[in-house]
Amino acid sequence: MSEAIEQTGARYPLLAKRTSKRWLITAAVTTAIVALPVLSVLILALFPEENIWPHLLDTTLPRYLVTTLQLMAGVAFITLVIGLASAWAVTMCDFPGRKFFEWAMLLPFAVPAYVIAYVYTSLLDYAGPVQTAMRDWFGWHNAADYWFPEIRSLEGATLMIGLVLYPYVYLLARAAFLEQSPSLFAVSRSLGHSAISTFFRVVLPIARPAVAVGLSLVLMETLNDFGTVDFFAVQTLTAGLFDTWMNLGNLGGAAQIATTMLAFVVILVTLERYSRRKQQQFAARDNREPIRRFTLSRPRQWVCVAVCAVPVIFGFLLPAATLGHYAWEYFDESWNPDFVRNTLNSLFLSGTAALTTLIIGVTLAYSRRLHDTRGMRVMMRLSSLGYAMPGAVLAVGVIVPLAGFDNWVDGILRDNFGVSSGLLLSGTAFALVFAYTVRFLAVSAGSVESALQKITPSMDMASRSLGHTPGNTLLKVHLPMLRGTLITAALVVFVDCMKELPATLILRPFNFETLATYVYQFASDEKLAHSALPALIIVLAGIIPIILMSKSISDTRAIS
């Protein structure tokens, strides 16, 4: 085999070198374009047209910081408790409905936080059915006669976001539990430890790196949220960025708040890596053997049922049922030309972004396979920065270079031909697709890179020995083998784009709405029932990837 490859290289040395170099250049250019928004935010923050940073420090920024930290701490606590408890229960304990909860625990993933916030506001507000029924039952006349928790508050936003983000912790914790050795559980049992004792003494310390990754993703998504905090009037950094840009008209100030948010992201990523700096784990020899679940008493079985059922009911079933009821009741009013047009807009943008991220992700991952150098690994990390950037921050980073390009082209045409080009990139669908691509490129690139690592290099050698170029090898050998991974990655990116709100609100063209912004506009006008149908479409679109993710995890390990 090696002789055949050497003969091929000797026969076409210049062609092989040029082809390989093209992949490297393409990867470098792509990485530079994808990393451009981050650089734009930093430059604009350091050199704003009007420096309002001292004003922000003296007035609103401390409040934004404190509220953001409180929100993140509350969400972290909720997601850790629900995610870890449910992951341990469905993985290691035998109780009624365990098979159902294995995948049902992921269903809240399909519900955007802003949608669940709108639903519970309609249910729990003063004029909602819950408080109305309480007044009827107990003879109360107004709010002064009784106390009821305020849903539109920091605590309410914390609960809403926590209910839909705990699957991050559940997903990674369950995968970590499934990878652990059965001998650890057997030793723990032989020493007389219960299921709970085994969890805290043996399982959780080993699963800590995976849990840390899940929690960091939760906190970054919390930082990204705008729909919930805006609807509940919670003044976080994201809300402050929108207020500084949209209401005060100060893009430089918005960039400075965006830089503060980026600092949060850097701290989160650094803490996550620091927490597992001294941990090095290897797969146990018996980690493919069936796990024997703990046999629990009847009361403890029902505790496990409650631990799993409560987040599923309140995080998915109740919101979905409420949306379904409103969608049916207001179907004739909701199904109109605006709804159809906005649905098509969402499908077009999400489909285009999914395809774009897939193409770029394959290019970057395959370039690294051809050039597995330190520089290429750095480029892969840079290309994944967008996933850690909150949508509002990304919007600032995208609008600056695109607007600069538009102004540059317009200036040339005005000076030389006396005509104006208008908006070529900024203020168009291109800006949205670009933002989506930068934000979710890490999903496709990471999935493809992981799948490529499982393909033996001998496949490449055989293809090259037959005279195929790297491009032909990718098309004829690797892509057919990666079909399942590509479909899953595209579906995940598609659903993420369907739900994305902050960047879409800022970058969408004039009179252009997606389902996410359509729902937001209705909710802002307090027409929650009319937003049910488009919100339900967003939720339903997210269920298919959830089922695929759950199946892929379950298939990794047999449980007896």
Coordinates of C-alpha atoms in Angstrom, one line a residue, residues 74 145 157 171 249 258 276 299 315 382 478:
G74 CA -30.2 30.5 39.7
D145 CA -57.0 40.1 48.8
A157 CA -37.1 34.2 34.3
L171 CA -27.6 14.8 28.1
G249 CA -28.6 54.6 19.1
A258 CA -20.9 43.0 24.1
R276 CA -10.7 19.4 34.8
P299 CA -41.6 4.7 47.5
G315 CA -41.1 22.1 30.7
L382 CA -11.2 30.0 16.1
H478 CA -16.0 9.9 3.2

